[in-house]
Amino acid sequence: MRRGRSVVLGALAGLAAALCVACTPATPAQDERGEADELDLERMIRQKRYAPYEPAEMFDDGAVMRRPPEGTVPNDRVTGDPGLTRGVAGGAYVDRIPVPVTLELIRYGQGRYEIFCGACHGIAGDGESEVARNMTQRRPPSLVDARVQAFPPGRIYQVIVEGYGLMRSYEPNIPLRERWAIVAYVKALGRSRAAALDALPPPLRERALKELP
Ligand code: HEC
């Protein structure tokens, strides 16, 4: 039985191969045209449809523009503690960074700062940058001088979220945790400027003495 079946299969395969010699393969150009005709990408434009704001009998209120059901919340709405999400709580800037500040967070903030802020405010945060040097309007200020360092963390956070004067908002580019990481790093940069050499642990003091001009 088994033998018989494989003989039949073999014969069929031979026949298929013989037939295929007769087929001429389609050129790629033909293929593309054929496919486009089949897809008919314009059909949704041509179909019967309502235009925006047109009256529509099919709805009880006669309007084609539908209202979201009562209580609908946009899925991109920022929810949660405004101190955390906006840097402002009860009408005041938050005066403590509302996420745990760890060395890891500050290091992370450094990377983000250097990507998003350093080009204008300077890698050292002192406002020395190519952008600042070429700015004809208000320059990006130093973030390590006493004025900005006196800002509560919520204020720096708010500048990142909302922008400030000539500086645009970075809300769409920098997510919440990264913003606080940057705020922590800006504060750390300020501290590093003001640190007294004697206050450093001995190994760091030695390194600072070696490396500082
Ligand atoms: C493209 C350049 C540019 C980038 C990038 C930029 N800034 Fe600014 N920033 C400015 C300018 C310019 C000002 C001054 C705006 C003004 O006075 O109108 C400013 C002002 C500020 C201020 C001071 C606000 C005040 O009250 O005086 C802070 C704080 C600040 N930026 C933080 C940041 C942080 C943090 C980042 C990174 C997330 C950042 N900036 C990225 C250009 C920039």
CSV table of N, CA, C and O in Angstrom, one decimal, residues 51 57 78 80 98 112 126 136 143 160-161 163 186 192 194 204:
chain,number,residue,atom,x,y,z
A,51,ALA,N,-19.6,64.1,6.0
A,51,ALA,CA,-18.5,65.1,6.2
A,51,ALA,C,-18.6,65.6,7.7
A,51,ALA,O,-19.6,65.5,8.3
A,57,GLU,N,-29.1,61.7,10.1
A,57,GLU,CA,-30.4,61.2,10.6
A,57,GLU,C,-30.2,60.0,11.4
A,57,GLU,O,-31.0,59.7,12.3
A,78,VAL,N,-2.7,63.7,32.2
A,78,VAL,CA,-1.8,63.5,33.4
A,78,VAL,C,-2.6,63.4,34.6
A,78,VAL,O,-3.3,64.4,35.0
A,80,GLY,N,-2.9,62.0,38.9
A,80,GLY,CA,-2.0,61.8,40.0
A,80,GLY,C,-1.6,63.0,40.7
A,80,GLY,O,-2.0,64.1,40.3
A,98,PRO,N,10.2,64.8,44.8
A,98,PRO,CA,9.2,63.8,45.3
A,98,PRO,C,9.4,62.3,44.9
A,98,PRO,O,8.5,61.5,45.0
A,112,ARG,N,20.7,62.3,31.0
A,112,ARG,CA,19.5,63.1,30.4
A,112,ARG,C,19.9,64.6,30.2
A,112,ARG,O,19.5,65.2,29.2
A,126,ASP,N,27.0,75.9,33.6
A,126,ASP,CA,27.3,77.3,33.9
A,126,ASP,C,26.9,78.3,32.8
A,126,ASP,O,27.2,79.4,32.8
A,136,THR,N,21.4,85.8,20.2
A,136,THR,CA,21.2,87.3,20.1
A,136,THR,C,20.2,87.8,21.0
A,136,THR,O,20.1,88.9,21.4
A,143,LEU,N,22.8,77.5,35.4
A,143,LEU,CA,21.9,76.8,36.3
A,143,LEU,C,22.6,76.5,37.6
A,143,LEU,O,22.0,75.9,38.5
A,160,ILE,N,11.0,72.6,33.0
A,160,ILE,CA,11.1,71.5,32.0
A,160,ILE,C,9.8,71.1,31.4
A,160,ILE,O,9.6,71.0,30.2
A,161,VAL,N,8.7,71.1,32.2
A,161,VAL,CA,7.4,70.7,31.7
A,161,VAL,C,6.8,71.8,30.9
A,161,VAL,O,6.2,71.6,29.8
A,163,GLY,N,8.3,74.9,29.9
A,163,GLY,CA,9.1,75.9,29.2
A,163,GLY,C,9.2,77.2,30.0
A,163,GLY,O,8.4,77.3,31.0
A,186,VAL,N,20.7,68.8,38.3
A,186,VAL,CA,21.0,70.2,38.3
A,186,VAL,C,21.3,70.7,39.8
A,186,VAL,O,22.2,71.5,40.0
A,192,SER,N,28.0,70.7,43.7
A,192,SER,CA,29.4,70.4,43.4
A,192,SER,C,30.3,71.7,43.2
A,192,SER,O,31.4,71.7,43.5
A,194,ALA,N,29.7,74.4,44.9
A,194,ALA,CA,29.8,75.2,46.1
A,194,ALA,C,30.5,74.4,47.2
A,194,ALA,O,30.8,74.9,48.3
A,204,LEU,N,38.2,61.6,47.6
A,204,LEU,CA,37.7,62.6,46.6
A,204,LEU,C,38.5,63.9,46.7
A,204,LEU,O,38.7,64.5,45.7
